[in-house]
Amino acid sequence: MQWRSIVVGLLVLRVLLNCAVWLVFGLGPSWGFDFPIKFTFNSHKIELFNDGERATVKTNAWLRHLYDSRNPQAKTCSKISGNSPKKSYLSFFEEGRDEYDRKYSSFPDALKVKMRAMARDMFYFGYDNYMKFAFPEDELNPIACEGRGPDVLNPSNININDVLGNYSLTLIDTLDTLLVLGNVTEFHRAVKLVIDTVSFDKDSTVQVFEANIRILGSLISAHILLTDPRHPFGDVGLKDYDNELLHLAHDLAVRLLPAFENTSTGIPYPRVNLKNGVPPDSINETCTAGAGSLLVEFGILSRLIGDSTFEWVARRAVKALWKLRSNETGLLGNVVNIQTGQWVGKQSGLGAGMDSFYEYLLKSYILFGEKEDFRMFTAAYESIQSHLRRGREACNEGEGDPPLYVNVNMFNGQIMNTWIDSLQAFFPGLQVLNGDVENAICLHAFYYAIWKRFGALPERYNWQLQAPDVLFYPLRPELVESTYLLYQATKNPFYLHVGMDILESLEKNTKVRCGYATLHHVVDKSKEDRMESFFLSETCKYLYLLFDEDNPLHKSENKYIFTTEGHVVPIDQRFRERSWEEQFPNEEARKDPRANISNCDRIPEERRYGLPLKSMYMRQIDHMVGLS
């Protein structure tokens, strides 16, 4: 009887394993792709699903040596594969292909409706409880059912204080999500609350990058959606709206400007105090993403109000970083000294500290049509493929391993560590925007395999040990974003199954009494009492859009793009025009509109701000930049 139980158990285990592997990698050219693809992953990918035992590694070129104690000095992640013959993992499960074809080659409309409702309910459970228990504070503590603001007793707690500025962060960050869900009434109510209650005249020291992408970007997006008659949600204009959101965005941007002053390189300080400017004890080091991912929001603001200042300082920072890239590899590091231009962090990768720098090079080109942005992105992408990518040359065919992007030394391309982080899961989405869909499919499958194993993405995953290095998951949206963009590009129902899996995992593992909580530990599913604003702004938004085929964003004749915080902005001809060129016909003025951005008083007031602002508001701004 005992052997019979063992045999039955092994058969059940094999069936479950078959299902999991095929769910992740069971794509084929007959499943609705609009382009010819041979999608065959190697059998070593099965290992990502095995907790108790390892599959054989003798056919695994870039993992084999990691488990071979006889050769501990072997070079990691070799780009050239071994000579052993490779087989597709499908060869192990040929007898079950028809069954899996039937299951994953379609996604019933009724199930789409169910998943769309589930995503909508997830958003409102978090949003309604934020408004009930936390507003006007910045975030919701979903376990304690209370609000969270800056840690005023511990200013050095940058994990909290970089993001929370005592300005109703979650409400602002969520504005355009309400329209995506079709709730015009609540959108109007939220806009009025922001106008009536939010002020940036706060003694709060925040990270420039976070304030830009979460607050500035959302205010700009909501303003555009309110005022642009061509937007996809119909006439959602608000009676008596007088550009108040744009005024708020402008106010915040001016309060961020001191970060760009008094730096030898033009690369901004990482933090500013919204009332007093750069703190006297501010460090001279910043990350590449933080300094180089301001151009979309600052650029749109400049083009909306006709003031080149904001786009100019953001573009100057991007160019300064670009000039510091390695002459040998073309790569950038992840931490730089803003005064000396020396690289403090020499790691080059796709994750934390670098991710949105690459993203905004491409998105800035899409929005503004500046060819220089595209040239920089193209060069950066080529350097990434040459020095960060490991695995076989072709993603879906040939000998060797599927691709993996590793962290390397920016100067020589040598691997610096054996982990990847969850933020890197954004990259397949960026590859889709760049037209590299085949590579996007492969990389997305790798991250989804990790999600399948843990029901979440650990913050860092060690590909050598095949285990998490940093165990928490703060409800990040990057994998969902890439899933959504891949579905839009391919219409392959597989990605709907991926989205359903992510949605059900979040509902099962992170839902608590008053919202959705950060996972402290992706294995034991213990939780932390925090629901970051991007959960509502991005994670829920992308999940909803994935299942809402008829969303106005998908049906509109106009095209839209998402900021790195998931805010909706149109690809609009007016963003390709620089109205200040009419005001400053002199060539030098166009090149350098602010040799010293504190000298704004040299420009007539109506041109400096481009908006009819109230005198009290003007005095506050003048005080901030030292003009009064």
XYZ file of N, CA, C and O in Angstrom, residues 336-415:
320
model
N 25.718 58.525 -8.537
C 26.703 59.489 -9.006
C 26.818 60.649 -8.018
O 25.843 60.997 -7.342
N 28.004 61.243 -7.937
C 28.213 62.445 -7.144
C 27.837 63.648 -8.005
O 28.406 63.862 -9.072
N 26.878 64.438 -7.546
C 26.339 65.515 -8.371
C 27.306 66.692 -8.496
O 27.117 67.551 -9.364
N 28.332 66.756 -7.648
C 29.297 67.849 -7.724
C 30.517 67.480 -8.573
O 30.989 68.286 -9.374
N 30.993 66.264 -8.407
C 32.211 65.864 -9.115
C 31.940 65.093 -10.394
O 32.813 64.983 -11.261
N 30.747 64.516 -10.522
C 30.460 63.675 -11.678
C 31.095 62.305 -11.605
O 31.087 61.559 -12.584
N 31.629 61.950 -10.448
C 32.241 60.636 -10.255
C 31.167 59.603 -9.911
O 30.233 59.892 -9.155
N 31.350 58.415 -10.448
C 30.399 57.343 -10.145
C 30.718 56.750 -8.779
O 31.794 56.210 -8.567
N 29.759 56.858 -7.871
C 29.875 56.258 -6.542
C 29.431 54.800 -6.598
O 30.012 53.931 -5.948
N 28.382 54.539 -7.356
C 27.923 53.174 -7.600
C 28.186 52.803 -9.041
O 27.652 53.436 -9.964
N 28.996 51.800 -9.251
C 29.413 51.430 -10.610
C 28.580 50.294 -11.189
O 28.876 49.791 -12.265
N 27.537 49.893 -10.468
C 26.691 48.811 -10.968
C 25.764 49.322 -12.059
O 25.107 50.350 -11.912
N 25.718 48.579 -13.143
C 24.797 48.893 -14.231
C 23.821 47.738 -14.391
O 24.225 46.579 -14.490
N 22.540 48.046 -14.386
C 21.515 47.013 -14.514
C 20.219 47.627 -15.002
O 20.187 48.761 -15.493
N 19.137 46.903 -14.842
C 17.830 47.361 -15.311
C 16.889 47.682 -14.166
O 15.755 48.112 -14.419
N 17.326 47.491 -12.922
C 16.416 47.617 -11.802
C 16.572 48.902 -11.028
O 16.754 49.983 -11.593
N 16.493 48.790 -9.704
C 16.472 49.951 -8.825
C 17.660 50.862 -9.090
O 18.792 50.411 -9.236
N 17.378 52.144 -9.171
C 18.410 53.135 -9.391
C 18.679 53.445 -10.847
O 19.372 54.418 -11.155
N 18.111 52.636 -11.774
C 18.391 52.848 -13.195
C 17.157 52.693 -14.085
O 17.122 53.223 -15.190
N 16.157 51.973 -13.649
C 15.070 51.514 -14.511
C 14.409 52.623 -15.327
O 14.387 52.592 -16.558
N 13.862 53.627 -14.670
C 13.070 54.616 -15.389
C 13.921 55.587 -16.198
O 13.389 56.324 -17.032
N 15.240 55.619 -15.989
C 16.099 56.427 -16.854
C 15.965 55.956 -18.294
O 15.778 56.759 -19.218
N 16.052 54.648 -18.508
C 15.896 54.104 -19.851
C 14.464 54.311 -20.359
O 14.238 54.649 -21.524
N 13.508 54.086 -19.474
C 12.099 54.210 -19.849
C 11.792 55.611 -20.376
O 11.100 55.778 -21.396
N 12.343 56.635 -19.700
C 11.986 57.998 -20.073
C 12.751 58.510 -21.287
O 12.322 59.474 -21.916
N 13.865 57.899 -21.635
C 14.498 58.261 -22.897
C 13.565 57.951 -24.060
O 13.396 58.764 -24.981
N 12.935 56.769 -24.025
C 12.037 56.386 -25.107
C 10.713 57.142 -25.026
O 10.215 57.655 -26.038
N 10.145 57.257 -23.847
C 8.844 57.909 -23.723
C 8.946 59.411 -23.994
O 7.996 60.016 -24.509
N 10.079 60.014 -23.668
C 10.265 61.430 -23.993
C 10.283 61.620 -25.505
O 9.726 62.594 -26.027
N 10.921 60.701 -26.209
C 10.921 60.792 -27.669
C 9.509 60.625 -28.221
O 9.079 61.364 -29.118
N 8.767 59.663 -27.690
C 7.400 59.429 -28.162
C 6.542 60.669 -27.943
O 5.738 61.048 -28.806
N 6.709 61.334 -26.821
C 5.871 62.487 -26.489
C 6.319 63.758 -27.196
O 5.494 64.507 -27.731
N 7.621 64.028 -27.183
C 8.120 65.320 -27.626
C 8.736 65.294 -29.021
O 8.970 66.344 -29.619
N 9.035 64.102 -29.522
C 9.595 63.992 -30.853
C 11.024 64.487 -30.977
O 11.483 64.754 -32.098
N 11.740 64.585 -29.837
C 13.133 65.050 -29.872
C 14.031 63.886 -30.299
O 14.156 62.880 -29.589
N 14.655 64.010 -31.468
C 15.448 62.910 -32.010
C 16.623 62.549 -31.116
O 17.052 61.392 -31.082
N 17.133 63.530 -30.379
C 18.252 63.249 -29.488
C 17.867 62.222 -28.419
O 18.677 61.367 -28.044
N 16.627 62.293 -27.939
C 16.169 61.323 -26.943
C 16.195 59.912 -27.508
O 16.595 58.960 -26.836
N 15.761 59.784 -28.755
C 15.735 58.456 -29.363
C 17.139 57.946 -29.650
O 17.416 56.752 -29.498
N 18.040 58.839 -30.041
C 19.421 58.416 -30.260
C 20.042 57.902 -28.974
O 20.743 56.877 -28.972
N 19.769 58.581 -27.860
C 20.299 58.125 -26.581
C 19.687 56.784 -26.197
O 20.392 55.873 -25.750
N 18.369 56.651 -26.400
C 17.737 55.381 -26.043
C 18.288 54.236 -26.882
O 18.582 53.153 -26.356
N 18.411 54.453 -28.172
C 18.917 53.399 -29.060
C 20.320 52.969 -28.652
O 20.628 51.768 -28.595
N 21.185 53.932 -28.356
C 22.541 53.594 -27.921
C 22.526 52.855 -26.597
O 23.276 51.883 -26.399
N 21.670 53.306 -25.664
C 21.573 52.627 -24.368
C 21.065 51.202 -24.536
O 21.581 50.267 -23.899
N 20.078 51.016 -25.401
C 19.511 49.680 -25.612
C 20.549 48.737 -26.205
O 20.639 47.566 -25.816
N 21.342 49.241 -27.133
C 22.401 48.417 -27.719
C 23.442 48.030 -26.670
O 23.933 46.888 -26.655
N 23.789 48.967 -25.774
C 24.746 48.650 -24.713
C 24.180 47.615 -23.751
O 24.894 46.721 -23.288
N 22.889 47.719 -23.469
C 22.232 46.739 -22.594
C 22.289 45.350 -23.224
O 22.618 44.355 -22.561
N 21.969 45.277 -24.509
C 21.984 43.975 -25.179
C 23.397 43.406 -25.264
O 23.595 42.192 -25.181
N 24.380 44.269 -25.390
C 25.760 43.796 -25.550
C 26.386 43.355 -24.231
O 27.174 42.402 -24.211
N 26.051 44.027 -23.126
C 26.794 43.820 -21.890
C 25.968 43.272 -20.721
O 26.540 42.673 -19.804
N 24.661 43.448 -20.733
C 23.836 42.959 -19.626
C 23.146 41.642 -19.954
O 22.851 40.853 -19.062
N 22.905 41.413 -21.221
C 22.137 40.237 -21.619
C 23.025 39.004 -21.630
O 24.116 39.011 -22.172
N 22.552 37.951 -21.020
C 23.220 36.650 -21.056
C 22.244 35.616 -21.621
O 21.036 35.730 -21.471
N 22.784 34.596 -22.259
C 21.942 33.580 -22.867
C 22.181 33.528 -24.364
O 23.024 34.225 -24.917
N 21.410 32.696 -25.034
C 21.604 32.514 -26.463
C 21.237 33.789 -27.226
O 20.487 34.635 -26.749
N 21.766 33.899 -28.428
C 21.562 35.104 -29.219
C 20.097 35.278 -29.603
O 19.554 36.370 -29.511
N 19.468 34.204 -30.066
C 18.046 34.263 -30.414
C 17.229 33.862 -29.205
O 17.546 32.891 -28.516
N 16.173 34.574 -28.972
C 15.388 34.315 -27.770
C 14.693 32.959 -27.814
O 14.712 32.219 -26.839
N 14.102 32.628 -28.951
C 13.190 31.487 -29.009
C 13.709 30.293 -29.783
O 12.965 29.370 -30.060
N 14.988 30.321 -30.168
C 15.499 29.190 -30.924
C 17.002 29.088 -30.743
O 17.652 30.019 -30.261
N 17.562 27.950 -31.099
C 19.003 27.750 -31.042
C 19.445 27.113 -29.739
O 18.664 26.845 -28.830
N 20.746 26.877 -29.662
C 21.337 26.254 -28.489
C 21.553 27.299 -27.393
O 21.678 28.486 -27.648
N 21.628 26.823 -26.175
C 21.904 27.719 -25.061
C 20.657 28.047 -24.277
O 19.592 27.452 -24.440
N 20.798 29.041 -23.408
C 19.750 29.360 -22.454
C 18.936 30.572 -22.868
O 19.442 31.465 -23.553
N 17.675 30.639 -22.465
C 16.892 31.851 -22.682
C 17.553 33.052 -22.005
O 18.345 32.891 -21.072
N 17.245 34.248 -22.433
C 17.999 35.412 -21.964
C 17.712 35.788 -20.518
O 16.640 35.551 -19.986
N 18.720 36.395 -19.921
C 18.630 36.950 -18.576
C 19.488 38.210 -18.571
O 20.568 38.237 -19.167
N 19.015 39.267 -17.931
C 19.763 40.517 -17.849
C 20.330 40.653 -16.445
O 19.592 40.643 -15.457
N 21.644 40.767 -16.350
C 22.337 40.725 -15.072
C 22.894 42.100 -14.721
O 22.873 43.030 -15.528
N 23.385 42.234 -13.490
C 24.012 43.465 -13.021
C 25.518 43.373 -13.239
O 26.162 42.423 -12.789
N 26.083 44.374 -13.922
C 27.496 44.317 -14.278
C 28.193 45.610 -13.871
O 27.562 46.627 -13.568
N 29.520 45.548 -13.887
C 30.329 46.746 -13.714
C 30.241 47.597 -14.974
O 30.457 47.105 -16.078
N 29.921 48.859 -14.803
C 29.681 49.721 -15.960
C 30.912 49.897 -16.839
O 30.781 50.219 -18.020
N 32.105 49.691 -16.304
C 33.330 49.964 -17.044
C 33.850 48.766 -17.832
O 34.510 48.929 -18.859
N 33.556 47.556 -17.344
C 34.108 46.389 -18.040
C 33.074 45.310 -18.360
O 33.408 44.302 -18.986
N 31.827 45.479 -17.904
C 30.795 44.500 -18.218
C 30.870 43.213 -17.432
O 30.145 42.261 -17.736
N 31.723 43.156 -16.398
C 31.824 41.944 -15.576
C 30.679 41.886 -14.562
O 30.303 42.899 -13.965
N 30.157 40.692 -14.350
C 29.042 40.516 -13.420
C 29.454 40.908 -12.002
O 30.507 40.491 -11.512
